[in-house]
Amino acid sequence: MTPLVRSVRSADTLTRDALAVLQPGFTGTTAPDWLLRRLGEGLVSVGLFGRNVADPAQLAALTGRLRAEQEELIVAIDEEGGDVTRLEVRGGSSFPGNHALGAVDDTALTRAVARELGRRLADCGINLNWAPSADVNSNPGNPVIGVRSFGADPQLVARHTAAYVEGLQSAGVAACTKHFPGHGDTAVDSHHDLPRIAVDLATLQERELVPFRAAVAAGTRAVMSAHILLPALDGEHPATLSPAALHGLLRAPATEGGLGFDGLIVTDGMEMQAISATYGIERGSVLALAAGADAICVGGGLADEDIVLRLRDALVRAVRDGELPEQRLADAAARVRALAGRTRSADVGEGVAPAPGIGLTAARRALRLTAAGPYAPLAEPAYVAAFTPLANIAVGDETPWGVAAELARLLPGTETATCTAEAAAAAGTAALVDGLLTAAAGRRVVAVVRDVHRHPWMAEALSTLLAARPDTAVVEMGVPQAPPQGALHLATHGAARVCAQAAAEALTDQRLSPDE
């Protein structure tokens, strides 16, 4: 076949294949016209975010409209449960996150939670979930993983990752296990910069890769790459752009030290600074496809037609310029279409019995109480001091957290104050705490913290508060790495709404009825 004939034959095919490998987002709760047009031209994946979700009925109508244009369609969402929720972005999740499930360490419970979450996604027409996180939380200072991880033990993370994959996919929703080859040992958030993990290959095999092997064995349909640099694997390119990581390690057979994964490889969001600030989105997308990725995730930040056209044209141009093999693009597009066909909406979620209370049940089981002595349950309105860190981008600042709302349901009249690092720096710790105690006006105080071990200002403010009011109860809604403090210390292992419900029940010795 001559180059001329090949070019003519490939003109329309290249464009359709380039669109097929994109997983773009959009704004609004209805499908824009440009998105519907592109679905007719070859796009077969759409990514949803909290901005696209109002309620289950609206979401089902939205996905139905998309499938009216393209029946075999991947509708993906980043719904981890726990702190990272899109289905319940404005109210908080009905499911605890991974860290809570890891704390319980009951794989049957993890499987049941993931199955119920999958059922709800399927009911809304979603058939790919960018979850679970299989990262081993080996660095307690990690600013972006934390409670999104099942824990710090690779074997625990592995068995719960496998259970989660099995549960989610039993509801007909494909799992996308992330962030390969493991984002847990980073001190940098890849939304902002390029993390570097300086471990040797033996450590990678014995720690980070253990849960991913379990996910592959459990049949995960997709794996999401991480924008992290591992010099022991590839000294130049982050994993998303590294042939050694994707083609070599993830795809290579076990006999060659690889994972033997044959499903869909999805990139993490390409507009994240770890890629966009270093390579640019277009160049990064070309390199990712060339390295072995099959689907380009974009749309968390850039969510319009322009980015879709820019990436489409960049991929077509790269093939024509010889930078990206045409067969590599064709293979990637074929994998995307195969998953789209395998997860058709008609086959999703059928025969899955609802388990509406499973999230609160799991949150209650994850709660850990440490008392310094006898502690009388709260019986009157309390004062909640919420020491609030800056939310990472994955969690976002739109989703509420804390215990005040749930505590007020049991003790009407409960009030709350939000304390930040900026407020502590401006007023000084002593003045900040004095203000809290003045506002509390003699009421019992509940201090709510999130990863207190990572925030010196928070630790100082909490210690000052406890010195003044030793009867204060402390609720840690992040990773409970710091020693327990307070007259009563509650570790919820996450900030989901059901974790707050469980904590409020423990503080008052009352039960809230499940409202899922």
Coordinates of C-alpha atoms in Angstrom, one line a residue:
M1 CA 0.0 0.0 0.0
T2 CA 1.5 3.3 -1.1
P3 CA 1.7 6.2 1.4
L4 CA -0.7 8.3 -0.7
V5 CA -3.4 5.6 -0.7
R6 CA -2.8 5.1 3.0
S7 CA -3.3 8.8 3.7
V8 CA -6.5 9.0 1.6
R9 CA -7.9 5.9 3.2
S10 CA -7.1 7.1 6.7
A11 CA -8.5 10.7 6.5
D12 CA -11.9 9.9 8.0
T13 CA -10.7 7.0 10.0
L14 CA -8.0 9.0 11.7
T15 CA -10.4 11.7 12.8
R16 CA -12.9 9.2 14.2
D17 CA -10.1 7.3 16.0
A18 CA -8.7 10.5 17.4
L19 CA -12.1 11.4 18.8
A20 CA -12.7 7.9 20.1
V21 CA -9.7 8.0 22.4
L22 CA -10.8 11.2 24.2
Q23 CA -12.8 11.3 27.4
P24 CA -13.9 15.0 27.6
G25 CA -16.1 16.8 30.0
F26 CA -18.5 19.6 29.6
T27 CA -20.3 22.2 31.7
G28 CA -24.0 22.2 32.7
T29 CA -26.6 19.6 33.5
T30 CA -27.8 19.1 29.9
A31 CA -25.8 18.0 26.9
P32 CA -24.5 20.9 24.8
D33 CA -25.0 20.8 21.1
W34 CA -21.3 20.6 20.3
L35 CA -21.0 17.4 22.4
L36 CA -23.9 15.8 20.6
R37 CA -22.4 16.6 17.2
R38 CA -19.0 15.1 18.2
L39 CA -20.7 11.9 19.3
G40 CA -22.0 11.6 15.8
E41 CA -18.5 12.1 14.4
G42 CA -16.7 9.4 16.4
L43 CA -16.6 10.4 20.1
V44 CA -17.6 7.4 22.3
S45 CA -16.7 8.6 25.8
V46 CA -17.9 11.4 28.0
G47 CA -16.7 12.3 31.5
L48 CA -19.1 13.7 34.2
F49 CA -18.2 15.9 37.1
G50 CA -20.1 17.4 40.0
R51 CA -21.1 20.4 37.9
N52 CA -23.1 18.0 35.6
V53 CA -25.1 16.5 38.5
A54 CA -28.3 17.9 40.0
D55 CA -30.1 14.8 41.1
P56 CA -30.5 11.1 39.9
A57 CA -33.5 11.9 37.6
Q58 CA -31.7 14.7 35.9
L59 CA -28.5 12.6 35.5
A60 CA -30.5 9.6 34.0
A61 CA -32.1 12.0 31.6
L62 CA -28.7 13.4 30.6
T63 CA -27.1 10.1 30.0
G64 CA -30.2 9.0 28.1
R65 CA -29.9 12.0 25.8
L66 CA -26.2 11.2 25.2
R67 CA -27.0 7.6 24.3
A68 CA -29.8 8.6 21.9
E69 CA -26.9 10.1 19.9
Q70 CA -24.5 7.2 20.4
E71 CA -25.8 4.0 21.9
E72 CA -22.5 2.3 22.6
L73 CA -21.1 5.1 24.8
I74 CA -18.8 5.2 27.8
V75 CA -20.2 7.6 30.4
A76 CA -17.5 7.9 33.1
I77 CA -17.5 9.6 36.5
D78 CA -15.0 10.2 39.4
E79 CA -17.2 8.7 42.1
E80 CA -14.9 7.2 44.8
G81 CA -17.5 7.7 47.6
G82 CA -16.2 9.2 50.8
D83 CA -14.4 12.5 50.4
V84 CA -14.5 12.4 46.5
T85 CA -18.1 12.3 45.4
R86 CA -19.8 13.7 42.3
L87 CA -23.2 12.1 42.7
E88 CA -23.6 13.9 46.0
V89 CA -21.2 16.7 45.6
R90 CA -23.4 19.3 47.4
G91 CA -24.6 17.1 50.3
G92 CA -21.8 14.7 51.1
S93 CA -21.6 11.0 50.2
S94 CA -23.8 8.2 51.4
F95 CA -20.8 6.0 51.4
P96 CA -17.6 6.1 53.4
G97 CA -14.4 6.2 51.4
N98 CA -11.6 3.7 51.1
H99 CA -9.8 4.5 54.4
A100 CA -12.9 3.8 56.4
L101 CA -13.4 0.5 54.6
G102 CA -9.7 -0.4 55.1
A103 CA -10.1 0.4 58.8
V104 CA -13.0 -2.1 59.1
D105 CA -11.0 -4.6 57.0
D106 CA -14.0 -6.7 56.0
T107 CA -13.7 -7.5 52.3
A108 CA -17.3 -8.6 52.1
L109 CA -18.4 -5.2 53.4
T110 CA -16.1 -3.4 50.8
R111 CA -17.6 -5.5 48.1
A112 CA -21.2 -4.8 49.2
V113 CA -20.5 -1.0 49.4
A114 CA -19.0 -1.0 46.0
R115 CA -21.8 -3.0 44.6
E116 CA -24.4 -0.6 46.0
L117 CA -22.5 2.4 44.7
G118 CA -22.3 0.7 41.3
R119 CA -26.0 0.1 41.3
R120 CA -26.7 3.8 41.9
L121 CA -24.3 4.7 39.1
A122 CA -25.9 2.2 36.7
D123 CA -29.3 3.5 37.6
C124 CA -28.1 6.9 36.4
G125 CA -26.7 5.5 33.1
I126 CA -23.0 5.6 34.1
N127 CA -20.9 2.6 33.1
L128 CA -17.3 3.5 33.9
N129 CA -16.2 4.7 37.3
W130 CA -12.7 6.3 37.7
A131 CA -12.3 4.2 40.9
P132 CA -11.0 2.6 43.1
S133 CA -7.8 4.2 44.3
A134 CA -5.3 1.4 44.8
D135 CA -2.6 3.7 46.1
V136 CA -0.7 2.5 49.2
N137 CA -0.7 5.4 51.6
S138 CA 3.0 4.9 52.5
N139 CA 3.7 8.6 53.0
P140 CA 1.5 10.0 55.8
G141 CA 2.2 13.5 54.6
N142 CA 0.7 12.8 51.2
P143 CA -1.4 15.9 50.3
V144 CA -3.7 14.3 47.7
I145 CA -4.3 10.6 48.5
G146 CA -4.8 10.2 52.3
V147 CA -8.2 8.9 53.1
R148 CA -8.7 8.0 49.4
S149 CA -6.4 5.0 50.2
F150 CA -7.5 1.8 51.9
G151 CA -4.3 2.1 54.1
A152 CA -0.6 1.8 54.4
D153 CA -0.3 -2.0 54.2
P154 CA 0.1 -3.3 50.6
Q155 CA -1.7 -6.6 51.3
L156 CA -4.7 -4.8 52.9
V157 CA -4.9 -2.4 50.1
A158 CA -4.7 -5.3 47.6
R159 CA -7.5 -7.3 49.0
H160 CA -9.8 -4.3 49.3
T161 CA -9.0 -3.1 45.9
A162 CA -9.9 -6.5 44.5
A163 CA -13.1 -6.6 46.5
Y164 CA -14.1 -3.1 45.3
V165 CA -13.5 -4.0 41.7
E166 CA -15.6 -7.1 42.0
G167 CA -18.4 -5.3 43.8
L168 CA -18.5 -2.4 41.4
Q169 CA -18.4 -4.6 38.3
S170 CA -21.0 -7.0 39.6
A171 CA -23.4 -4.0 39.2
G172 CA -22.4 -3.7 35.6
V173 CA -20.1 -0.6 36.0
A174 CA -16.5 -1.0 34.8
A175 CA -13.9 -0.2 37.4
C176 CA -10.9 2.0 36.5
T177 CA -8.2 1.3 39.1
K178 CA -5.9 4.2 39.9
H179 CA -3.3 5.8 40.1
F180 CA -0.8 3.4 38.4
P181 CA 1.9 2.6 39.4
G182 CA 1.0 4.2 42.7
H183 CA 0.6 7.7 44.0
G184 CA 0.8 7.0 47.7
D185 CA 4.5 7.8 48.4
T186 CA 4.3 11.4 47.1
A187 CA 4.6 14.7 49.0
V188 CA 3.4 16.7 46.0
D189 CA 0.0 16.9 44.5
S190 CA 0.2 16.2 40.8
H191 CA -2.7 18.6 40.2
H192 CA -0.1 21.3 40.9
D193 CA 3.4 19.9 40.1
L194 CA 5.2 16.7 39.0
P195 CA 5.8 14.4 42.0
R196 CA 8.9 12.3 42.1
I197 CA 9.1 8.9 43.9
A198 CA 12.7 7.9 44.6
V199 CA 12.2 4.2 45.3
D200 CA 13.9 1.3 43.6
L201 CA 12.1 -1.3 41.4
A202 CA 12.2 -3.9 44.2
T203 CA 10.2 -1.5 46.5
L204 CA 7.8 -0.7 43.7
Q205 CA 7.2 -4.4 43.1
E206 CA 6.8 -5.2 46.8
R207 CA 4.6 -2.2 47.7
E208 CA 3.0 0.0 45.0
L209 CA 2.3 -2.7 42.5
V210 CA 0.8 -5.3 44.9
P211 CA -2.8 -3.8 44.8
F212 CA -2.6 -3.3 41.0
R213 CA -1.8 -6.9 40.5
A214 CA -4.8 -7.8 42.7
A215 CA -7.0 -5.5 40.6
V216 CA -5.9 -7.1 37.3
A217 CA -6.5 -10.5 38.8
A218 CA -10.0 -9.4 39.9
G219 CA -10.7 -8.4 36.3
T220 CA -10.6 -4.6 36.4
R221 CA -11.7 -3.3 33.0
A222 CA -9.6 -0.2 33.1
V223 CA -6.5 1.2 34.9
M224 CA -5.7 4.9 35.2
S225 CA -2.1 6.2 35.0
A226 CA -0.5 8.6 37.4
H227 CA 1.4 11.8 36.5
I228 CA 4.4 10.8 38.7
L229 CA 8.1 10.4 37.9
L230 CA 9.8 7.2 39.0
P231 CA 13.4 7.5 38.0
A232 CA 14.0 3.7 38.7
L233 CA 11.5 3.0 35.9
D234 CA 11.9 6.0 33.6
G235 CA 14.2 8.9 34.5
E236 CA 12.6 11.3 31.9
H237 CA 8.9 10.7 31.5
P238 CA 6.1 10.6 34.1
A239 CA 4.2 7.3 34.2
T240 CA 1.4 8.6 32.0
L241 CA 3.9 9.3 29.2
S242 CA 6.3 6.4 29.8
P243 CA 6.5 3.4 27.5
A244 CA 8.4 1.6 30.3
A245 CA 5.5 2.2 32.7
L246 CA 2.5 1.5 30.4
H247 CA 3.7 -0.7 27.6
G248 CA 6.5 -2.3 29.6
L249 CA 5.3 -2.7 33.1
L250 CA 1.5 -2.6 32.9
R251 CA 1.1 -4.5 29.7
A252 CA 4.1 -6.9 29.9
P253 CA 3.3 -10.5 30.9
A254 CA 4.0 -11.6 34.4
T255 CA 6.8 -13.8 33.2
E256 CA 8.6 -10.6 32.3
G257 CA 7.8 -8.8 35.6
G258 CA 4.8 -7.0 34.3
L259 CA 1.1 -7.1 35.3
G260 CA -0.2 -8.6 32.0
F261 CA -3.1 -6.1 31.8
D262 CA -5.1 -6.3 28.6
G263 CA -7.9 -3.8 29.4
L264 CA -8.3 0.0 28.8
I265 CA -5.5 2.3 30.0
V266 CA -6.9 5.7 30.9
T267 CA -4.8 8.8 31.7
D268 CA -5.4 10.9 34.7
G269 CA -6.6 14.4 33.8
M270 CA -4.2 15.9 31.2
E271 CA -4.8 19.5 32.3
M272 CA -3.2 18.7 35.6
Q273 CA -0.1 20.8 36.0
A274 CA 2.2 17.8 36.2
I275 CA 1.6 17.3 32.4
S276 CA 0.2 20.6 31.1
A277 CA 2.8 22.9 32.6
T278 CA 5.7 20.6 31.4
Y279 CA 4.6 19.2 28.1
G280 CA 1.4 21.0 27.2
I281 CA -1.9 19.2 26.8
E282 CA -1.6 18.4 23.1
R283 CA 2.0 17.2 23.2
G284 CA 1.3 15.3 26.4
S285 CA -1.7 13.5 24.8
V286 CA 0.4 12.4 21.8
L287 CA 3.1 11.1 24.1
A288 CA 0.6 9.3 26.3
L289 CA -0.9 7.5 23.3
A290 CA 2.5 6.6 22.0
A291 CA 3.5 5.3 25.4
G292 CA 0.5 2.9 25.5
A293 CA -2.4 4.8 26.9
D294 CA -5.8 4.2 25.2
A295 CA -8.0 7.0 26.5
I296 CA -7.2 10.6 27.2
C297 CA -9.0 12.0 30.2
V298 CA -9.6 15.8 30.0
G299 CA -12.4 18.0 31.1
G300 CA -12.0 18.5 34.8
G301 CA -10.8 22.0 34.1
L302 CA -10.9 22.5 30.3
A303 CA -14.5 21.5 29.4
D304 CA -15.4 23.0 26.1
E305 CA -15.4 22.1 22.4
D306 CA -12.2 23.9 21.8
I307 CA -10.1 21.4 23.9
V308 CA -11.7 18.4 22.1
L309 CA -10.9 19.9 18.7
R310 CA -7.3 20.8 19.8
L311 CA -6.6 17.3 21.0
R312 CA -8.3 15.6 18.0
D313 CA -6.3 17.7 15.6
A314 CA -3.0 17.2 17.5
L315 CA -3.4 13.4 17.4
V316 CA -4.3 13.4 13.7
R317 CA -1.3 15.6 13.0
A318 CA 1.0 13.4 15.0
V319 CA 0.0 10.4 13.0
R320 CA 0.6 12.2 9.7
D321 CA 3.9 13.6 10.9
G322 CA 5.1 10.1 12.0
E323 CA 5.2 10.9 15.7
L324 CA 2.4 8.6 16.6
P325 CA 2.0 5.2 14.8
E326 CA -1.4 5.0 13.1
Q327 CA -1.8 1.4 14.3
R328 CA -1.2 2.6 17.9
L329 CA -4.0 5.1 17.6
A330 CA -6.2 2.5 15.9
D331 CA -5.6 -0.1 18.7
A332 CA -6.4 2.5 21.4
A333 CA -9.6 3.5 19.7
A334 CA -10.5 -0.2 19.3
R335 CA -10.1 -0.8 23.0
V336 CA -12.3 2.2 23.9
R337 CA -15.0 1.0 21.5
A338 CA -14.8 -2.5 22.9
L339 CA -15.4 -1.3 26.4
A340 CA -18.2 0.9 25.2
G341 CA -19.9 -2.1 23.5
R342 CA -19.3 -4.3 26.5
T343 CA -21.0 -1.9 29.0
R344 CA -24.1 -1.0 27.0
S345 CA -26.7 0.6 29.1
A346 CA -29.1 -2.3 28.6
D347 CA -26.8 -4.6 30.3
V348 CA -25.9 -2.4 33.3
G349 CA -27.3 -2.8 36.8
E350 CA -29.9 -5.5 36.1
G351 CA -30.8 -7.7 38.9
V352 CA -28.8 -5.9 41.6
A353 CA -30.8 -5.7 44.8
P354 CA -30.6 -2.3 46.6
A355 CA -28.8 -2.1 49.9
P356 CA -29.7 1.5 51.0
G357 CA -28.3 1.4 54.5
I358 CA -24.9 -0.2 53.7
G359 CA -23.0 3.1 53.7
L360 CA -24.0 4.2 57.2
T361 CA -23.5 0.6 58.4
A362 CA -19.9 0.8 57.1
A363 CA -19.3 4.2 58.6
R364 CA -20.4 3.1 62.0
R365 CA -18.1 0.1 61.8
A366 CA -15.2 2.3 60.8
L367 CA -15.5 4.6 63.8
R368 CA -12.8 4.3 66.4
L369 CA -13.3 5.8 69.9
T370 CA -10.6 6.6 72.4
A371 CA -11.6 8.1 75.7
A372 CA -9.3 9.7 78.2
G373 CA -11.7 8.8 81.0
P374 CA -15.5 8.7 81.6
Y375 CA -17.2 10.8 79.0
A376 CA -20.8 11.9 79.3
P377 CA -22.6 12.0 76.0
L378 CA -23.7 15.4 74.7
A379 CA -27.3 16.0 75.8
E380 CA -27.6 19.8 75.0
P381 CA -26.7 21.9 72.0
A382 CA -22.9 22.0 71.6
Y383 CA -20.4 24.3 69.9
V384 CA -18.4 22.9 67.0
A385 CA -15.0 24.3 66.1
A386 CA -14.1 23.1 62.6
F387 CA -10.4 23.5 61.9
T388 CA -10.5 23.5 58.1
P389 CA -7.5 22.9 55.8
L390 CA -7.5 24.0 52.2
A391 CA -9.2 21.2 50.2
N392 CA -7.2 19.5 47.5
I393 CA -8.6 19.7 44.0
A394 CA -9.6 16.0 43.8
V395 CA -12.0 16.6 46.8
G396 CA -12.9 20.1 45.9
D397 CA -14.4 22.8 48.2
E398 CA -18.0 22.4 47.2
T399 CA -18.7 19.2 49.2
P400 CA -19.6 20.0 52.8
W401 CA -17.8 18.2 55.7
G402 CA -17.7 18.2 59.4
V403 CA -20.1 17.0 62.1
A404 CA -22.1 20.2 62.8
A405 CA -25.0 19.5 60.5
E406 CA -25.5 16.0 61.7
L407 CA -25.0 16.9 65.3
A408 CA -27.6 19.7 64.9
R409 CA -30.1 17.1 63.7
L410 CA -29.8 15.4 67.1
L411 CA -29.2 18.5 69.2
P412 CA -31.0 21.4 67.6
G413 CA -29.3 24.7 68.4
T414 CA -25.8 23.4 67.9
E415 CA -23.7 26.1 66.3
T416 CA -20.4 25.9 64.5
A417 CA -17.4 28.1 63.6
T418 CA -14.8 27.6 60.9
C419 CA -11.2 28.1 61.7
T420 CA -8.5 28.3 58.9
A421 CA -4.8 28.7 58.7
E422 CA -5.3 32.2 57.5
A423 CA -7.4 33.1 60.5
A424 CA -4.9 31.5 62.9
A425 CA -2.1 33.5 61.3
A426 CA -4.0 36.8 61.3
A427 CA -5.3 36.6 64.8
G428 CA -2.7 34.4 66.5
T429 CA -3.5 31.0 68.0
A430 CA -4.3 32.3 71.5
A431 CA -6.7 34.9 70.2
L432 CA -8.3 32.5 67.8
V433 CA -9.0 30.0 70.7
D434 CA -10.2 32.8 73.0
G435 CA -12.7 33.8 70.4
L436 CA -13.9 30.2 70.1
L437 CA -14.4 29.9 73.8
T438 CA -16.2 33.2 74.0
A439 CA -18.6 32.1 71.3
A440 CA -19.1 28.8 72.9
A441 CA -20.4 30.6 76.0
G442 CA -20.0 27.7 78.3
R443 CA -21.4 25.0 75.9
R444 CA -19.4 21.8 75.5
V445 CA -17.0 22.0 72.6
V446 CA -16.5 19.6 69.7
A447 CA -13.3 20.2 67.7
V448 CA -13.3 18.8 64.2
V449 CA -9.9 18.3 62.4
R450 CA -8.8 16.8 59.2
D451 CA -5.3 15.3 58.9
V452 CA -4.1 17.2 62.0
H453 CA -0.6 15.6 61.6
R454 CA -0.1 17.5 58.3
H455 CA -1.0 20.9 59.6
P456 CA 1.1 22.5 62.3
W457 CA -1.3 25.5 62.7
M458 CA -4.1 23.1 63.3
A459 CA -2.2 21.0 65.8
E460 CA -1.2 24.1 67.8
A461 CA -4.7 25.5 67.8
L462 CA -6.1 22.1 69.0
S463 CA -3.5 21.8 71.8
T464 CA -4.3 25.3 72.9
L465 CA -8.0 24.6 72.9
L466 CA -7.6 21.3 74.9
A467 CA -5.4 23.1 77.5
A468 CA -8.2 25.5 78.1
R469 CA -11.1 23.1 77.8
P470 CA -9.9 19.5 78.6
D471 CA -13.5 18.3 78.3
T472 CA -13.5 19.0 74.5
A473 CA -14.3 16.1 72.2
V474 CA -12.1 15.7 69.1
V475 CA -13.3 14.3 65.8
E476 CA -10.5 13.5 63.3
M477 CA -12.0 13.1 59.8
G478 CA -8.8 12.6 58.0
V479 CA -6.0 10.0 58.4
P480 CA -5.7 9.4 62.2
Q481 CA -1.9 9.6 62.2
A482 CA -1.5 11.9 65.2
P483 CA -2.0 10.4 68.8
P484 CA -5.6 10.7 70.0
Q485 CA -6.3 13.8 72.1
G486 CA -9.3 15.1 73.9
A487 CA -11.7 13.8 76.5
L488 CA -13.2 11.7 73.7
H489 CA -11.4 11.2 70.4
L490 CA -13.3 9.9 67.4
A491 CA -11.5 8.7 64.2
T492 CA -14.0 8.5 61.4
H493 CA -11.4 7.7 58.7
G494 CA -13.0 10.1 56.2
A495 CA -15.3 13.1 55.9
A496 CA -18.3 11.6 54.1
R497 CA -21.7 12.6 55.3
V498 CA -22.3 9.1 56.7
C499 CA -19.0 9.4 58.6
A500 CA -20.3 12.6 60.2
Q501 CA -23.6 10.8 61.0
A502 CA -21.7 8.0 62.8
A503 CA -19.7 10.5 64.8
A504 CA -22.7 12.5 65.8
E505 CA -24.4 9.3 67.0
A506 CA -21.3 8.4 69.1
L507 CA -21.1 11.9 70.6
T508 CA -24.7 11.9 71.7
D509 CA -25.3 8.1 72.2
Q510 CA -28.3 8.4 69.9
R511 CA -29.0 6.8 66.5
L512 CA -29.9 8.6 63.3
S513 CA -32.1 6.8 60.9
P514 CA -30.4 6.0 57.6
D515 CA -31.7 8.4 54.9
E516 CA -30.0 7.0 51.9

